[in-house]
mmCIF file of N, CA and C in Angstrom:
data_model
loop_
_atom_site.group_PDB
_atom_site.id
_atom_site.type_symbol
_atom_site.label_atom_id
_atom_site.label_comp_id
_atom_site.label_asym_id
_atom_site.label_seq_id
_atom_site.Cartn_x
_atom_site.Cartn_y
_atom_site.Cartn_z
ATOM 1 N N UNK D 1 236.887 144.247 41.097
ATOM 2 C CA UNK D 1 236.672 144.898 42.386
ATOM 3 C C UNK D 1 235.183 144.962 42.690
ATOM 4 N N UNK D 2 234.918 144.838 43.869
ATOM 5 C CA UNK D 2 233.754 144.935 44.314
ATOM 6 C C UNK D 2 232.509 146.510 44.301
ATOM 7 N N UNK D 3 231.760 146.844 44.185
ATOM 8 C CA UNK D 3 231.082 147.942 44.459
ATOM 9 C C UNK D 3 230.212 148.179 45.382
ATOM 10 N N UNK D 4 230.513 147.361 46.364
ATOM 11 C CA UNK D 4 229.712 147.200 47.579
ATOM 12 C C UNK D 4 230.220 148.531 47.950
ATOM 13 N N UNK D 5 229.338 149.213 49.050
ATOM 14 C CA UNK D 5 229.329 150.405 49.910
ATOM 15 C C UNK D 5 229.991 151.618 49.035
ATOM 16 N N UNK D 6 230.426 151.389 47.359
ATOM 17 C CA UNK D 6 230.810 152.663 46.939
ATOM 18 C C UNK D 6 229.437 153.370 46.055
ATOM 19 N N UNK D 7 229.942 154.813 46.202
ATOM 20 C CA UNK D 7 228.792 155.264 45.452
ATOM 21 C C UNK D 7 229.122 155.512 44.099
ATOM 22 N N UNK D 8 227.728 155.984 43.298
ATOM 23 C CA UNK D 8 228.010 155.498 42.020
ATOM 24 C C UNK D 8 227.487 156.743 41.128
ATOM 25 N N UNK D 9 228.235 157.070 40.328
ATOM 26 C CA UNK D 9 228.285 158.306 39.814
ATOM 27 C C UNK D 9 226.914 158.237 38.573
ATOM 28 N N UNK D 10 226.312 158.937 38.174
ATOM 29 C CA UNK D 10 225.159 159.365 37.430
ATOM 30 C C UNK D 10 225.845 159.341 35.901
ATOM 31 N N UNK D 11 224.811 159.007 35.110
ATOM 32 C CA UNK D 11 225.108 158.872 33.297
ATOM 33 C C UNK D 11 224.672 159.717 32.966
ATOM 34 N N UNK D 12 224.843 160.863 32.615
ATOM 35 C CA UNK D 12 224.058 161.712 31.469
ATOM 36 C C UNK D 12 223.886 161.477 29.978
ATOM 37 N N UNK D 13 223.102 161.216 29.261
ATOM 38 C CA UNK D 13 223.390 160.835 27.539
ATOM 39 C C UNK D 13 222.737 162.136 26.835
ATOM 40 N N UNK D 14 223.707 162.739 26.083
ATOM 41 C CA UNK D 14 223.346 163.760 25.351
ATOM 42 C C UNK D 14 224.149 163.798 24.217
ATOM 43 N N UNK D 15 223.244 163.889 23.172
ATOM 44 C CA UNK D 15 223.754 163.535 21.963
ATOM 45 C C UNK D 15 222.667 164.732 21.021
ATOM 46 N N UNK D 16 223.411 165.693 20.520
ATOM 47 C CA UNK D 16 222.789 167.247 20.045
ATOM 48 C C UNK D 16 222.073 166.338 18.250
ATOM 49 N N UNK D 17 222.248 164.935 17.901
ATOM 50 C CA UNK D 17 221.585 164.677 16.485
ATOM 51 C C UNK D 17 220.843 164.221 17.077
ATOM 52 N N UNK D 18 220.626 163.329 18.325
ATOM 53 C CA UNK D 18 219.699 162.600 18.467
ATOM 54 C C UNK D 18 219.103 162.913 20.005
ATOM 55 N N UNK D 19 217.707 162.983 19.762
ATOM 56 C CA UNK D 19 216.515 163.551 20.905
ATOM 57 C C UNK D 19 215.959 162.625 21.428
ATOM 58 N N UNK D 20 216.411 160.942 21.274
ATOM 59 C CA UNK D 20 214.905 160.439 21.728
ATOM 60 C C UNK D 20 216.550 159.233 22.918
ATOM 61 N N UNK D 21 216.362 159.380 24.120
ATOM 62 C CA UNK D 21 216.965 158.034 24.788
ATOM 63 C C UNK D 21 215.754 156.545 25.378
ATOM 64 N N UNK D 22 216.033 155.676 25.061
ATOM 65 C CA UNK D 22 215.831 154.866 25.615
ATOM 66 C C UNK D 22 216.647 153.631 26.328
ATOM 67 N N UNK D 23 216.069 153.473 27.207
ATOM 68 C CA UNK D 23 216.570 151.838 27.729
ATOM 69 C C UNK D 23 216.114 150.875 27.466
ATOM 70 N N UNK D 24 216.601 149.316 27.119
ATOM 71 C CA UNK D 24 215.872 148.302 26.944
ATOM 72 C C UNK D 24 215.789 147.079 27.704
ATOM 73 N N UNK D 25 215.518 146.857 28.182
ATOM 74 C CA UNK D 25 215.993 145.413 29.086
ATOM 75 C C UNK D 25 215.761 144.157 28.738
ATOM 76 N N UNK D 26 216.559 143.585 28.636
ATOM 77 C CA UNK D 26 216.804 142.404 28.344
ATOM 78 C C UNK D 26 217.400 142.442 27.118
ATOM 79 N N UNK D 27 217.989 142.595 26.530
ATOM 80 C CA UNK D 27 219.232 143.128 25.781
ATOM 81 C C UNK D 27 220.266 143.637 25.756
ATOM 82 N N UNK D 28 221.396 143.625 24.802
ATOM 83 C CA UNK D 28 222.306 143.901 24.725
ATOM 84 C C UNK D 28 222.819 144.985 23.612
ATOM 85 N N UNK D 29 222.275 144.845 23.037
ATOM 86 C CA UNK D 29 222.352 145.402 21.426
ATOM 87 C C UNK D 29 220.690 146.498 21.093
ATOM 88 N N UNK D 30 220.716 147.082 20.289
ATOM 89 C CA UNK D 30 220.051 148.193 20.009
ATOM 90 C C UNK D 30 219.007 147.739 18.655
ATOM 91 N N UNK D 31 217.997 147.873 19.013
ATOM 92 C CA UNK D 31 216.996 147.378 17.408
ATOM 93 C C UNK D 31 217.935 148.328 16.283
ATOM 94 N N UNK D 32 217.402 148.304 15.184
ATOM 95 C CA UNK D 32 218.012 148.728 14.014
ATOM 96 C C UNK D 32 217.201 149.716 13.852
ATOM 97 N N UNK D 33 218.457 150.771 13.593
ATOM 98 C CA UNK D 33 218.441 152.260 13.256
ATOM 99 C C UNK D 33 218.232 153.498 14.669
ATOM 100 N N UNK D 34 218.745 152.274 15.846
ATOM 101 C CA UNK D 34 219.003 152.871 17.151
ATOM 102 C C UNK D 34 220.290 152.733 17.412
ATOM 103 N N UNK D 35 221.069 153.802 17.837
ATOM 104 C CA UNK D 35 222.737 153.860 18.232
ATOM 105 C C UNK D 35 223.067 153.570 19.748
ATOM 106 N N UNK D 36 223.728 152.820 20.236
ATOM 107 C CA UNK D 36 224.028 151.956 20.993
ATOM 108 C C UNK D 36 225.103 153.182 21.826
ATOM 109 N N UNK D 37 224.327 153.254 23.321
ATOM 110 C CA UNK D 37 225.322 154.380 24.206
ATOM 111 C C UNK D 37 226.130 153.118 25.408
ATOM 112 N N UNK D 38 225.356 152.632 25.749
ATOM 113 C CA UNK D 38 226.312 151.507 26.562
ATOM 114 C C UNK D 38 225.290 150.380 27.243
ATOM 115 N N UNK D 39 225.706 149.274 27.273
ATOM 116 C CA UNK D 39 224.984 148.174 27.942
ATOM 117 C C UNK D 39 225.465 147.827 29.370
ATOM 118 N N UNK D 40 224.673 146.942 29.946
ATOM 119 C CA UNK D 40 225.088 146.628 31.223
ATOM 120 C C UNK D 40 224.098 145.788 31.726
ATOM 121 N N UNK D 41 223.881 145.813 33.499
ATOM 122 C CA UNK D 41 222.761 145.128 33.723
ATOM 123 C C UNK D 41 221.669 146.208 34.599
ATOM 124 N N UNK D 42 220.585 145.142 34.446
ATOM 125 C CA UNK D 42 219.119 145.791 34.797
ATOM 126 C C UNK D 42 219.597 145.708 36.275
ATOM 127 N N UNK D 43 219.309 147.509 37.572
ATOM 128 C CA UNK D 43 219.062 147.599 38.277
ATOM 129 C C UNK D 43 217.581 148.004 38.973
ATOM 130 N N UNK D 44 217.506 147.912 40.435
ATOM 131 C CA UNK D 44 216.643 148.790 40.660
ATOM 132 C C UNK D 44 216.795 148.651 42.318
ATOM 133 N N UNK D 45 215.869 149.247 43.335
ATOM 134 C CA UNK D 45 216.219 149.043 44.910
ATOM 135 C C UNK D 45 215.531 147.356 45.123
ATOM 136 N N UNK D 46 215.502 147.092 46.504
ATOM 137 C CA UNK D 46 215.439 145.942 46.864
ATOM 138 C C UNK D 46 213.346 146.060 46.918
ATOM 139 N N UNK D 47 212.525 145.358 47.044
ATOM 140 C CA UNK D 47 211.503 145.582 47.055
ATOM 141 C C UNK D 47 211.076 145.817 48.573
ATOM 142 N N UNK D 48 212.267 145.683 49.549
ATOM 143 C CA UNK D 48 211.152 146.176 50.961
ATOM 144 C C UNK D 48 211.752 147.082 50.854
ATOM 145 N N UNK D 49 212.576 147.676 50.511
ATOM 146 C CA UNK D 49 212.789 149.293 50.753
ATOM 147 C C UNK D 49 211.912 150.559 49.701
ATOM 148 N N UNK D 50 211.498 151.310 50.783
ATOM 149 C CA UNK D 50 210.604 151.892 50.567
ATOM 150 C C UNK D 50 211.050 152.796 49.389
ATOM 151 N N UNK D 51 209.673 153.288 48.132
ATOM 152 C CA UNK D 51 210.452 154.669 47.205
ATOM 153 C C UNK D 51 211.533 153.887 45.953
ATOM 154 N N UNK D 52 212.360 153.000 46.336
ATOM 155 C CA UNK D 52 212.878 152.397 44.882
ATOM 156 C C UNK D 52 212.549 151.961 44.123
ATOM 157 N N UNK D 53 211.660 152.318 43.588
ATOM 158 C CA UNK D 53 211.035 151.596 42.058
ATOM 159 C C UNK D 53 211.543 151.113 40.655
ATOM 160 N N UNK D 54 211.906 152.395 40.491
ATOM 161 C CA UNK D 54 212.667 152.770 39.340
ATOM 162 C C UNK D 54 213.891 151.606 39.001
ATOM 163 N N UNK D 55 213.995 150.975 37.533
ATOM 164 C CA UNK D 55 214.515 150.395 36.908
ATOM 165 C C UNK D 55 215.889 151.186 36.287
ATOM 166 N N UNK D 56 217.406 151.240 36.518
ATOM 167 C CA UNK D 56 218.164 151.763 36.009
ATOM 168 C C UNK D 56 219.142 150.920 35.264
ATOM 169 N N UNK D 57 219.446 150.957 33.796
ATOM 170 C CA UNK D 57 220.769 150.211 33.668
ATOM 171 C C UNK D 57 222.058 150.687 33.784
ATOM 172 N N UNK D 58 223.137 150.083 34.726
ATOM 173 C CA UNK D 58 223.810 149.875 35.263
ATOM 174 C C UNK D 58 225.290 149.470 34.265
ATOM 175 N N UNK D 59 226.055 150.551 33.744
ATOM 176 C CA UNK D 59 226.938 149.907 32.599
ATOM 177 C C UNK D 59 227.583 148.241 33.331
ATOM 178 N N UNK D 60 228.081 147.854 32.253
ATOM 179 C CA UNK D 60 228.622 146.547 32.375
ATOM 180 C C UNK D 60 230.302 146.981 33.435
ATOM 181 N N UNK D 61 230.625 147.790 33.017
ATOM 182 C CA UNK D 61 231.971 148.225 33.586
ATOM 183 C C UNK D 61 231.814 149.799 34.470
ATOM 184 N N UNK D 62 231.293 149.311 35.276
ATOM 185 C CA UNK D 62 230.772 150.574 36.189
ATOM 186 C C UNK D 62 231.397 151.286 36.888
ATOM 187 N N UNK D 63 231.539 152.646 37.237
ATOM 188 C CA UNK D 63 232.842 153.616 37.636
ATOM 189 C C UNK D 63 232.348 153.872 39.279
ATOM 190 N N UNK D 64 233.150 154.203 39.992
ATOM 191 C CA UNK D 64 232.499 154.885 41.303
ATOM 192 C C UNK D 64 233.856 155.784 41.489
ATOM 193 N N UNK D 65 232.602 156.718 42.172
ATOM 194 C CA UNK D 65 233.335 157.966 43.112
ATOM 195 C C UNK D 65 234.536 157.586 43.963
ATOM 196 N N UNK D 66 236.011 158.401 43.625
ATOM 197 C CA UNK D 66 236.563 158.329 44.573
ATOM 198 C C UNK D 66 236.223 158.844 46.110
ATOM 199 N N UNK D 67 235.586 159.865 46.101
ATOM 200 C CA UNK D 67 235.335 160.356 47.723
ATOM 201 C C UNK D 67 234.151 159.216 48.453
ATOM 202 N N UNK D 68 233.798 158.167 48.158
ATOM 203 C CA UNK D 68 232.604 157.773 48.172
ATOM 204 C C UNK D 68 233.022 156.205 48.829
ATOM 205 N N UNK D 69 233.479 155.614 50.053
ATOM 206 C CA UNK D 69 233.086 154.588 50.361
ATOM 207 C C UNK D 69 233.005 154.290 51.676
ATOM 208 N N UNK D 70 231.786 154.859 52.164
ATOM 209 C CA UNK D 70 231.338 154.528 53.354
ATOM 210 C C UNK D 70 229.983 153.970 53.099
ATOM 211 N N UNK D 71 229.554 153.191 54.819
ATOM 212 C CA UNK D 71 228.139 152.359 54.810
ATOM 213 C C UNK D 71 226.456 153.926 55.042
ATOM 214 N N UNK D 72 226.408 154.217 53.817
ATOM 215 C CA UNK D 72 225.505 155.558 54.309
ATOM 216 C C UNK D 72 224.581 155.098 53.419
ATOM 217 N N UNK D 73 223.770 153.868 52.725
ATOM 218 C CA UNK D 73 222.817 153.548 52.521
ATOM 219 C C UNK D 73 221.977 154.092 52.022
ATOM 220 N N UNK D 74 222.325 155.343 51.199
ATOM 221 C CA UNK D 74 221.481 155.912 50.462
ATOM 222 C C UNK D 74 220.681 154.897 49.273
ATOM 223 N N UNK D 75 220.919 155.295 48.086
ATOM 224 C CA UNK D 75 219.969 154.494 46.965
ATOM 225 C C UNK D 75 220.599 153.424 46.425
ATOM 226 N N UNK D 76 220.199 152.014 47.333
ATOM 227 C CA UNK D 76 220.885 151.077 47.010
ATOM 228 C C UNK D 76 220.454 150.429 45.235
ATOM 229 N N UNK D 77 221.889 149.760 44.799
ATOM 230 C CA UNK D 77 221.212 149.363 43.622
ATOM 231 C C UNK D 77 221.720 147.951 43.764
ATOM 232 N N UNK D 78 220.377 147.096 43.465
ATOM 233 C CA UNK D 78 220.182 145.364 43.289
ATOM 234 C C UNK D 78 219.807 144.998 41.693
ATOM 235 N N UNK D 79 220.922 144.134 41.313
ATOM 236 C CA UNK D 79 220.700 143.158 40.220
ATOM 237 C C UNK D 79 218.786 142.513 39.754
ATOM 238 N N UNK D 80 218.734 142.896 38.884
ATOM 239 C CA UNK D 80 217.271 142.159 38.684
ATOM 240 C C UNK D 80 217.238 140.828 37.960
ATOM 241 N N UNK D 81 216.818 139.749 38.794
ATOM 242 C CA UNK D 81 217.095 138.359 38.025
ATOM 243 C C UNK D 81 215.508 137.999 37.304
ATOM 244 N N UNK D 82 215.557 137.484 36.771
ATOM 245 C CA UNK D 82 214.014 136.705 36.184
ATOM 246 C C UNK D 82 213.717 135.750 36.618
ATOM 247 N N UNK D 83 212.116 135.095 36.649
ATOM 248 C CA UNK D 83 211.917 134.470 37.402
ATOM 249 C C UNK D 83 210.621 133.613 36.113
ATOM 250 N N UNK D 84 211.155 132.816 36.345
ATOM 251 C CA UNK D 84 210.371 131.821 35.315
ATOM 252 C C UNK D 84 208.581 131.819 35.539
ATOM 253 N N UNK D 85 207.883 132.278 34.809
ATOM 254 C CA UNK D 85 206.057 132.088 34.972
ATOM 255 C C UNK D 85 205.988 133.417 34.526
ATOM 256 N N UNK D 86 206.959 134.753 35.549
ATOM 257 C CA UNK D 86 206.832 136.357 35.069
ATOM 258 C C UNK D 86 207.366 136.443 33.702
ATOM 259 N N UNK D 87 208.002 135.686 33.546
ATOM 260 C CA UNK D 87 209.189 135.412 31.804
ATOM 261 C C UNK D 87 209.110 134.098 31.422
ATOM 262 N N UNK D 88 208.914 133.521 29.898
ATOM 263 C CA UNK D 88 208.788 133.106 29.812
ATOM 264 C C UNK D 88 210.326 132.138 29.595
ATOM 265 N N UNK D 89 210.471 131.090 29.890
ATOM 266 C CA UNK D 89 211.399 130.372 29.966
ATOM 267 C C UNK D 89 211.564 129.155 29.196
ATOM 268 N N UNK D 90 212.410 129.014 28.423
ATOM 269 C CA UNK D 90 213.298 129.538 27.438
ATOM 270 C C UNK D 90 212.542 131.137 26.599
ATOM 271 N N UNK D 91 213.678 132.020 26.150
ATOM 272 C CA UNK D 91 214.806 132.088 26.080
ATOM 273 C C UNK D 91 215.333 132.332 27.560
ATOM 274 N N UNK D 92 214.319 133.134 28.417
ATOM 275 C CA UNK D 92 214.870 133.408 29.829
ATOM 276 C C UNK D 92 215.850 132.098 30.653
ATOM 277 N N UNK D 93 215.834 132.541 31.601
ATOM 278 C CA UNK D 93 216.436 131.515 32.372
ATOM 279 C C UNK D 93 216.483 131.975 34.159
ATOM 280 N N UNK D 94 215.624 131.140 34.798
ATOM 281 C CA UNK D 94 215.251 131.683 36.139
ATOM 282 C C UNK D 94 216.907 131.644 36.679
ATOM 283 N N UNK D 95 216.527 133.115 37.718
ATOM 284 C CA UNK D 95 217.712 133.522 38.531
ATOM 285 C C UNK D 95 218.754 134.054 37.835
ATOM 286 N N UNK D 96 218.679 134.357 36.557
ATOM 287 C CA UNK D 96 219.815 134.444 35.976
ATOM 288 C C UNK D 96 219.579 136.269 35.525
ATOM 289 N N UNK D 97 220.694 136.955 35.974
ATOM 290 C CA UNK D 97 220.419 138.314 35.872
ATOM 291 C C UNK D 97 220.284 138.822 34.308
ATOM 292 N N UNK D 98 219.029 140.145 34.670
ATOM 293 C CA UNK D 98 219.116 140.549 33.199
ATOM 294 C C UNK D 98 219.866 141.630 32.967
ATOM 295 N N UNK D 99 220.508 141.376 31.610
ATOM 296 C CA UNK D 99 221.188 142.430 30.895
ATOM 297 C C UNK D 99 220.270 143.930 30.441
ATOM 298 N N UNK D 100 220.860 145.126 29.563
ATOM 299 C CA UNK D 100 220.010 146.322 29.510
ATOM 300 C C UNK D 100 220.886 146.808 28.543
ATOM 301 N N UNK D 101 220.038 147.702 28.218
ATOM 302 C CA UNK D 101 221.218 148.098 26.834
ATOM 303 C C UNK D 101 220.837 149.759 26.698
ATOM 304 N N UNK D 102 221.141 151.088 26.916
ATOM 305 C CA UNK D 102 220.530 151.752 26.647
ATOM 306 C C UNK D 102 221.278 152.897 25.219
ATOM 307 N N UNK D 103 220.052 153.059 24.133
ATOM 308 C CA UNK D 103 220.101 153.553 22.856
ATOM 309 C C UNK D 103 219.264 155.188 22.799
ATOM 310 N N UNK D 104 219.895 155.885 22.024
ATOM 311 C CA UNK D 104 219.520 157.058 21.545
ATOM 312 C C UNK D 104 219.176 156.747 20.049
ATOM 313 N N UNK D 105 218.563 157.690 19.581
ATOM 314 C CA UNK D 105 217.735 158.232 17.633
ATOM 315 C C UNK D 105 217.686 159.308 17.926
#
């Protein structure tokens, strides 16, 4: 199913052994001796829209709000692809979206 025009519910990660979250991008998997909360792909807003900066990963199997599908354009989220010269290519691969993985310790 598509996720166009639905909205998209917020992740909280809280885990009472472990204090430290991170995200990683361009990965899938968690360095060693980091526990793996869920992967997906690298978001963020479109670059002419104003205020979206911010990099979010986006689980692979992503949930949305039932009350939630109208065109109200709040905080859109766009796929981030790579682009060969900014990344180096191989292993990258231009246009091709990146994955994210985000881990707690």
């Amino acid at each position: 199913s598509t996720l166009h025009n639905h909205n998209v519910p917020c992740a909280v990660c809280r885990a009472k052994t472990r204090a430290t979250v991170l995200m990683v991008p361009a990965r899938q998997e968690c360095h060693e001796g980091w526990t793996r909360e869920y992967s997906g792909y690298l978001t963020s807003g479109r670059k002419t829209h104003n205020g979206r900066t911010q990099f979010t990963c986006m689980d692979a199997a992503p949930e949305v709000e039932d009350a939630g599908h109208r065109d109200e354009n709040g905080a859109l989220f766009y796929a981030v692809e790579d682009r060969c010269g900014s990344l180096p290519c191989p292993p990258y691969i231009n246009g091709r979206e990146l994955t994210c993985v985000v881990c707690t310790k």
